[in-house]
C-alpha cells in the first residue's frame, strides 16, 4: 500500500513539487490505526501493536527555500514529535 502526501495536488492536475510517501506491506493493513497528511512535506502513520508506533516521514526544504518555508516545516515537525512523544514511540525518517 502506498500513501503519498502530495497526492491531492496531483489528483487535481496541479503541479506537485514536494511530497513524502510511506509504503506498507498489504499484510500490515489491519495494523494501521491512522495516516495523517500534515502537508506535502510531512506525514505520519500510526501502527497498532503492543504499543502504538508512529512513523514520521518528512521532506525538509532545501537551502534555496525561503526562511519562512523552512521555519514552517520545522515548526510543524516540532509539534508532531511533541504530539506523539507521550505514549507512543516515534520513528523519524528522511526522504
mmCIF file of N, CA and C in Angstrom:
data_model
loop_
_atom_site.group_PDB
_atom_site.id
_atom_site.type_symbol
_atom_site.label_atom_id
_atom_site.label_comp_id
_atom_site.label_asym_id
_atom_site.label_seq_id
_atom_site.Cartn_x
_atom_site.Cartn_y
_atom_site.Cartn_z
ATOM 1 N N UNK A 1 0.849 -1.163 0.000
ATOM 2 C CA UNK A 1 0.000 0.000 0.000
ATOM 3 C C UNK A 1 0.891 1.221 0.000
ATOM 4 N N UNK A 2 0.442 2.255 -0.654
ATOM 5 C CA UNK A 2 1.221 3.457 -0.851
ATOM 6 C C UNK A 2 0.423 4.657 -0.364
ATOM 7 N N UNK A 3 1.006 5.454 0.506
ATOM 8 C CA UNK A 3 0.399 6.697 0.983
ATOM 9 C C UNK A 3 1.335 7.825 0.588
ATOM 10 N N UNK A 4 0.782 8.882 -0.011
ATOM 11 C CA UNK A 4 1.588 9.986 -0.526
ATOM 12 C C UNK A 4 0.989 11.312 -0.097
ATOM 13 N N UNK A 5 1.812 12.206 0.423
ATOM 14 C CA UNK A 5 1.306 13.471 0.957
ATOM 15 C C UNK A 5 0.996 14.511 -0.114
ATOM 16 N N UNK A 6 1.526 14.372 -1.316
ATOM 17 C CA UNK A 6 1.274 15.358 -2.361
ATOM 18 C C UNK A 6 0.177 14.943 -3.320
ATOM 19 N N UNK A 7 -0.502 13.845 -3.011
ATOM 20 C CA UNK A 7 -1.486 13.281 -3.922
ATOM 21 C C UNK A 7 -2.677 14.157 -4.245
ATOM 22 N N UNK A 8 -3.080 15.005 -3.288
ATOM 23 C CA UNK A 8 -4.248 15.849 -3.522
ATOM 24 C C UNK A 8 -3.991 16.829 -4.663
ATOM 25 N N UNK A 9 -2.790 17.383 -4.730
ATOM 26 C CA UNK A 9 -2.458 18.313 -5.806
ATOM 27 C C UNK A 9 -2.412 17.593 -7.144
ATOM 28 N N UNK A 10 -1.749 16.444 -7.165
ATOM 29 C CA UNK A 10 -1.628 15.682 -8.404
ATOM 30 C C UNK A 10 -3.004 15.238 -8.907
ATOM 31 N N UNK A 11 -3.888 14.859 -7.997
ATOM 32 C CA UNK A 11 -5.234 14.420 -8.382
ATOM 33 C C UNK A 11 -6.036 15.548 -9.027
ATOM 34 N N UNK A 12 -5.735 16.783 -8.639
ATOM 35 C CA UNK A 12 -6.420 17.942 -9.212
ATOM 36 C C UNK A 12 -5.770 18.412 -10.507
ATOM 37 N N UNK A 13 -4.680 17.755 -10.908
ATOM 38 C CA UNK A 13 -3.977 18.149 -12.114
ATOM 39 C C UNK A 13 -3.015 19.310 -11.892
ATOM 40 N N UNK A 14 -2.783 19.666 -10.638
ATOM 41 C CA UNK A 14 -1.873 20.762 -10.318
ATOM 42 C C UNK A 14 -0.456 20.215 -10.164
ATOM 43 N N UNK A 15 0.542 21.060 -10.451
ATOM 44 C CA UNK A 15 1.926 20.592 -10.263
ATOM 45 C C UNK A 15 2.196 20.254 -8.801
ATOM 46 N N UNK A 16 2.941 19.204 -8.586
ATOM 47 C CA UNK A 16 3.302 18.779 -7.241
ATOM 48 C C UNK A 16 4.824 18.727 -7.174
ATOM 49 N N UNK A 17 5.420 19.661 -6.437
ATOM 50 C CA UNK A 17 6.872 19.765 -6.386
ATOM 51 C C UNK A 17 7.481 19.056 -5.188
ATOM 52 N N UNK A 18 6.686 18.785 -4.194
ATOM 53 C CA UNK A 18 7.177 18.153 -2.984
ATOM 54 C C UNK A 18 6.247 16.996 -2.638
ATOM 55 N N UNK A 19 6.667 16.209 -1.719
ATOM 56 C CA UNK A 19 5.810 15.127 -1.255
ATOM 57 C C UNK A 19 6.636 14.069 -0.564
ATOM 58 N N UNK A 20 6.019 13.423 0.398
ATOM 59 C CA UNK A 20 6.640 12.305 1.076
ATOM 60 C C UNK A 20 5.690 11.129 0.979
ATOM 61 N N UNK A 21 6.254 9.953 1.049
ATOM 62 C CA UNK A 21 5.430 8.770 0.941
ATOM 63 C C UNK A 21 5.781 7.743 1.993
ATOM 64 N N UNK A 22 4.836 6.858 2.230
ATOM 65 C CA UNK A 22 5.039 5.736 3.134
ATOM 66 C C UNK A 22 4.483 4.506 2.428
ATOM 67 N N UNK A 23 5.301 3.455 2.388
ATOM 68 C CA UNK A 23 4.880 2.196 1.786
ATOM 69 C C UNK A 23 4.703 1.171 2.898
ATOM 70 N N UNK A 24 3.564 0.487 2.874
ATOM 71 C CA UNK A 24 3.247 -0.511 3.894
ATOM 72 C C UNK A 24 2.860 -1.807 3.189
ATOM 73 N N UNK A 25 3.398 -2.928 3.657
ATOM 74 C CA UNK A 25 3.022 -4.224 3.097
ATOM 75 C C UNK A 25 1.528 -4.450 3.303
ATOM 76 N N UNK A 26 0.887 -5.043 2.313
ATOM 77 C CA UNK A 26 -0.551 -5.313 2.402
ATOM 78 C C UNK A 26 -0.906 -6.133 3.632
ATOM 79 N N UNK A 27 -0.004 -6.996 4.040
ATOM 80 C CA UNK A 27 -0.249 -7.843 5.204
ATOM 81 C C UNK A 27 -0.374 -7.032 6.494
ATOM 82 N N UNK A 28 0.138 -5.819 6.492
ATOM 83 C CA UNK A 28 0.099 -4.972 7.689
ATOM 84 C C UNK A 28 -1.077 -3.992 7.692
ATOM 85 N N UNK A 29 -1.919 -4.048 6.671
ATOM 86 C CA UNK A 29 -3.040 -3.108 6.560
ATOM 87 C C UNK A 29 -3.910 -3.091 7.817
ATOM 88 N N UNK A 30 -4.152 -4.247 8.407
ATOM 89 C CA UNK A 30 -5.022 -4.304 9.586
ATOM 90 C C UNK A 30 -4.388 -3.652 10.815
ATOM 91 N N UNK A 31 -3.099 -3.381 10.766
ATOM 92 C CA UNK A 31 -2.409 -2.753 11.887
ATOM 93 C C UNK A 31 -2.391 -1.225 11.798
ATOM 94 N N UNK A 32 -2.828 -0.676 10.679
ATOM 95 C CA UNK A 32 -2.807 0.781 10.508
ATOM 96 C C UNK A 32 -3.942 1.413 11.309
ATOM 97 N N UNK A 33 -3.579 2.251 12.249
ATOM 98 C CA UNK A 33 -4.564 2.982 13.050
ATOM 99 C C UNK A 33 -4.891 4.331 12.435
ATOM 100 N N UNK A 34 -3.863 4.987 11.872
ATOM 101 C CA UNK A 34 -4.069 6.347 11.357
ATOM 102 C C UNK A 34 -2.979 6.700 10.360
ATOM 103 N N UNK A 35 -3.356 7.406 9.313
ATOM 104 C CA UNK A 35 -2.417 8.030 8.389
ATOM 105 C C UNK A 35 -2.816 9.495 8.328
ATOM 106 N N UNK A 36 -1.889 10.363 8.674
ATOM 107 C CA UNK A 36 -2.198 11.799 8.720
ATOM 108 C C UNK A 36 -1.263 12.560 7.789
ATOM 109 N N UNK A 37 -1.852 13.272 6.838
ATOM 110 C CA UNK A 37 -1.081 14.156 5.977
ATOM 111 C C UNK A 37 -1.123 15.546 6.594
ATOM 112 N N UNK A 38 0.016 16.019 7.036
ATOM 113 C CA UNK A 38 0.100 17.346 7.647
ATOM 114 C C UNK A 38 0.292 18.391 6.562
ATOM 115 N N UNK A 39 1.162 18.099 5.628
ATOM 116 C CA UNK A 39 1.410 18.978 4.478
ATOM 117 C C UNK A 39 2.049 18.122 3.397
ATOM 118 N N UNK A 40 2.400 18.741 2.267
ATOM 119 C CA UNK A 40 3.063 17.961 1.230
ATOM 120 C C UNK A 40 4.487 17.598 1.639
ATOM 121 N N UNK A 41 4.956 18.123 2.760
ATOM 122 C CA UNK A 41 6.301 17.819 3.255
ATOM 123 C C UNK A 41 6.316 16.943 4.509
ATOM 124 N N UNK A 42 5.170 16.729 5.133
ATOM 125 C CA UNK A 42 5.117 15.967 6.386
ATOM 126 C C UNK A 42 3.903 15.055 6.429
ATOM 127 N N UNK A 43 4.121 13.828 6.906
ATOM 128 C CA UNK A 43 3.004 12.924 7.140
ATOM 129 C C UNK A 43 3.393 11.916 8.213
ATOM 130 N N UNK A 44 2.382 11.316 8.829
ATOM 131 C CA UNK A 44 2.613 10.306 9.849
ATOM 132 C C UNK A 44 1.751 9.080 9.568
ATOM 133 N N UNK A 45 2.196 7.964 10.086
ATOM 134 C CA UNK A 45 1.397 6.742 10.075
ATOM 135 C C UNK A 45 1.552 6.107 11.455
ATOM 136 N N UNK A 46 0.438 5.669 12.027
ATOM 137 C CA UNK A 46 0.461 5.025 13.335
ATOM 138 C C UNK A 46 0.004 3.581 13.166
ATOM 139 N N UNK A 47 0.816 2.678 13.703
ATOM 140 C CA UNK A 47 0.530 1.245 13.620
ATOM 141 C C UNK A 47 0.189 0.688 14.991
ATOM 142 N N UNK A 48 -0.769 -0.225 15.012
ATOM 143 C CA UNK A 48 -1.203 -0.891 16.234
ATOM 144 C C UNK A 48 -0.251 -2.041 16.525
ATOM 145 N N UNK A 49 -0.003 -2.264 17.782
ATOM 146 C CA UNK A 49 0.834 -3.370 18.231
ATOM 147 C C UNK A 49 0.769 -3.425 19.745
ATOM 148 N N UNK A 50 1.754 -4.017 20.377
ATOM 149 C CA UNK A 50 1.800 -3.984 21.840
ATOM 150 C C UNK A 50 1.734 -2.555 22.334
ATOM 151 N N UNK A 51 2.435 -1.708 21.633
ATOM 152 C CA UNK A 51 2.362 -0.262 21.861
ATOM 153 C C UNK A 51 2.176 0.378 20.494
ATOM 154 N N UNK A 52 1.430 1.478 20.408
ATOM 155 C CA UNK A 52 1.299 2.141 19.108
ATOM 156 C C UNK A 52 2.647 2.729 18.685
ATOM 157 N N UNK A 53 2.958 2.595 17.407
ATOM 158 C CA UNK A 53 4.195 3.155 16.865
ATOM 159 C C UNK A 53 3.815 4.140 15.774
ATOM 160 N N UNK A 54 4.334 5.353 15.884
ATOM 161 C CA UNK A 54 4.076 6.384 14.889
ATOM 162 C C UNK A 54 5.360 6.684 14.134
ATOM 163 N N UNK A 55 5.291 6.582 12.813
ATOM 164 C CA UNK A 55 6.417 6.938 11.953
ATOM 165 C C UNK A 55 6.129 8.296 11.330
ATOM 166 N N UNK A 56 7.125 9.154 11.335
ATOM 167 C CA UNK A 56 7.020 10.483 10.739
ATOM 168 C C UNK A 56 7.898 10.507 9.502
ATOM 169 N N UNK A 57 7.316 10.860 8.370
ATOM 170 C CA UNK A 57 8.077 10.997 7.139
ATOM 171 C C UNK A 57 8.124 12.479 6.793
ATOM 172 N N UNK A 58 9.328 12.985 6.557
ATOM 173 C CA UNK A 58 9.500 14.415 6.316
ATOM 174 C C UNK A 58 10.414 14.667 5.128
ATOM 175 N N UNK A 59 10.105 15.732 4.397
ATOM 176 C CA UNK A 59 10.943 16.205 3.292
ATOM 177 C C UNK A 59 11.255 17.657 3.616
ATOM 178 N N UNK A 60 12.429 17.906 4.138
ATOM 179 C CA UNK A 60 12.807 19.246 4.577
ATOM 180 C C UNK A 60 13.115 20.141 3.374
ATOM 181 N N UNK A 61 12.862 21.428 3.519
ATOM 182 C CA UNK A 61 13.188 22.365 2.440
ATOM 183 C C UNK A 61 14.702 22.387 2.181
ATOM 184 N N UNK A 62 15.054 22.630 0.954
ATOM 185 C CA UNK A 62 16.465 22.709 0.585
ATOM 186 C C UNK A 62 17.024 24.095 0.901
ATOM 187 N N UNK A 63 18.300 24.270 0.680
ATOM 188 C CA UNK A 63 18.990 25.520 1.018
ATOM 189 C C UNK A 63 18.402 26.726 0.293
ATOM 190 N N UNK A 64 17.833 26.537 -0.893
ATOM 191 C CA UNK A 64 17.318 27.698 -1.649
ATOM 192 C C UNK A 64 15.905 28.118 -1.227
ATOM 193 N N UNK A 65 15.282 27.356 -0.342
ATOM 194 C CA UNK A 65 13.933 27.701 0.142
ATOM 195 C C UNK A 65 14.005 28.960 1.002
ATOM 196 N N UNK A 66 12.872 29.621 1.113
ATOM 197 C CA UNK A 66 12.820 30.829 1.943
ATOM 198 C C UNK A 66 12.914 30.448 3.419
ATOM 199 N N UNK A 67 13.337 31.395 4.211
ATOM 200 C CA UNK A 67 13.418 31.165 5.661
ATOM 201 C C UNK A 67 12.039 30.843 6.217
ATOM 202 N N UNK A 68 11.006 31.478 5.671
ATOM 203 C CA UNK A 68 9.639 31.222 6.133
ATOM 204 C C UNK A 68 9.222 29.773 5.875
ATOM 205 N N UNK A 69 9.534 29.245 4.676
ATOM 206 C CA UNK A 69 9.214 27.848 4.362
ATOM 207 C C UNK A 69 9.925 26.908 5.329
ATOM 208 N N UNK A 70 11.195 27.171 5.568
ATOM 209 C CA UNK A 70 11.969 26.324 6.487
ATOM 210 C C UNK A 70 11.385 26.389 7.895
ATOM 211 N N UNK A 71 11.097 27.589 8.359
ATOM 212 C CA UNK A 71 10.539 27.755 9.705
ATOM 213 C C UNK A 71 9.210 27.027 9.856
ATOM 214 N N UNK A 72 8.353 27.107 8.827
ATOM 215 C CA UNK A 72 7.042 26.455 8.876
ATOM 216 C C UNK A 72 7.168 24.936 8.980
ATOM 217 N N UNK A 73 8.051 24.348 8.189
ATOM 218 C CA UNK A 73 8.220 22.896 8.217
ATOM 219 C C UNK A 73 8.792 22.445 9.559
ATOM 220 N N UNK A 74 9.818 23.142 10.040
ATOM 221 C CA UNK A 74 10.424 22.732 11.304
ATOM 222 C C UNK A 74 9.486 22.958 12.487
ATOM 223 N N UNK A 75 8.658 23.988 12.432
ATOM 224 C CA UNK A 75 7.673 24.214 13.499
ATOM 225 C C UNK A 75 6.635 23.089 13.499
ATOM 226 N N UNK A 76 6.156 22.703 12.326
ATOM 227 C CA UNK A 76 5.183 21.606 12.225
ATOM 228 C C UNK A 76 5.807 20.294 12.692
ATOM 229 N N UNK A 77 7.062 20.056 12.334
ATOM 230 C CA UNK A 77 7.754 18.841 12.759
ATOM 231 C C UNK A 77 7.888 18.795 14.279
ATOM 232 N N UNK A 78 8.178 19.925 14.874
ATOM 233 C CA UNK A 78 8.313 20.008 16.327
ATOM 234 C C UNK A 78 6.978 19.678 17.007
ATOM 235 N N UNK A 79 5.878 20.194 16.455
ATOM 236 C CA UNK A 79 4.543 19.919 17.001
ATOM 237 C C UNK A 79 4.223 18.426 16.898
ATOM 238 N N UNK A 80 4.547 17.822 15.763
ATOM 239 C CA UNK A 80 4.271 16.393 15.559
ATOM 240 C C UNK A 80 5.030 15.547 16.572
ATOM 241 N N UNK A 81 6.317 15.821 16.732
ATOM 242 C CA UNK A 81 7.103 14.990 17.644
ATOM 243 C C UNK A 81 6.656 15.174 19.091
ATOM 244 N N UNK A 82 6.209 16.362 19.444
ATOM 245 C CA UNK A 82 5.668 16.561 20.802
ATOM 246 C C UNK A 82 4.347 15.825 20.978
ATOM 247 N N UNK A 83 3.512 15.851 19.943
ATOM 248 C CA UNK A 83 2.202 15.203 19.995
ATOM 249 C C UNK A 83 2.337 13.710 20.254
ATOM 250 N N UNK A 84 3.288 13.075 19.600
ATOM 251 C CA UNK A 84 3.415 11.629 19.698
ATOM 252 C C UNK A 84 4.461 11.168 20.704
ATOM 253 N N UNK A 85 5.162 12.082 21.317
ATOM 254 C CA UNK A 85 6.222 11.707 22.252
ATOM 255 C C UNK A 85 5.672 10.942 23.448
ATOM 256 N N UNK A 86 4.528 11.339 23.955
ATOM 257 C CA UNK A 86 3.949 10.698 25.139
ATOM 258 C C UNK A 86 3.095 9.516 24.714
ATOM 259 N N UNK A 87 3.455 8.325 25.192
ATOM 260 C CA UNK A 87 2.630 7.152 24.937
ATOM 261 C C UNK A 87 2.996 6.358 23.711
ATOM 262 N N UNK A 88 3.613 6.964 22.734
ATOM 263 C CA UNK A 88 3.997 6.268 21.502
ATOM 264 C C UNK A 88 5.497 6.347 21.326
ATOM 265 N N UNK A 89 6.018 5.414 20.578
ATOM 266 C CA UNK A 89 7.397 5.520 20.135
ATOM 267 C C UNK A 89 7.354 6.216 18.778
ATOM 268 N N UNK A 90 8.207 7.182 18.568
ATOM 269 C CA UNK A 90 8.224 7.929 17.315
ATOM 270 C C UNK A 90 9.444 7.530 16.516
ATOM 271 N N UNK A 91 9.205 7.140 15.259
ATOM 272 C CA UNK A 91 10.292 6.818 14.320
ATOM 273 C C UNK A 91 10.340 7.957 13.314
ATOM 274 N N UNK A 92 11.508 8.480 13.086
ATOM 275 C CA UNK A 92 11.656 9.578 12.123
ATOM 276 C C UNK A 92 12.436 9.094 10.933
ATOM 277 N N UNK A 93 11.987 9.469 9.741
ATOM 278 C CA UNK A 93 12.722 9.126 8.526
ATOM 279 C C UNK A 93 12.895 10.379 7.678
ATOM 280 N N UNK A 94 13.873 10.342 6.825
ATOM 281 C CA UNK A 94 14.083 11.454 5.903
ATOM 282 C C UNK A 94 13.922 10.947 4.500
ATOM 283 N N UNK A 95 13.249 11.719 3.645
ATOM 284 C CA UNK A 95 13.076 11.322 2.248
ATOM 285 C C UNK A 95 14.213 11.856 1.428
#
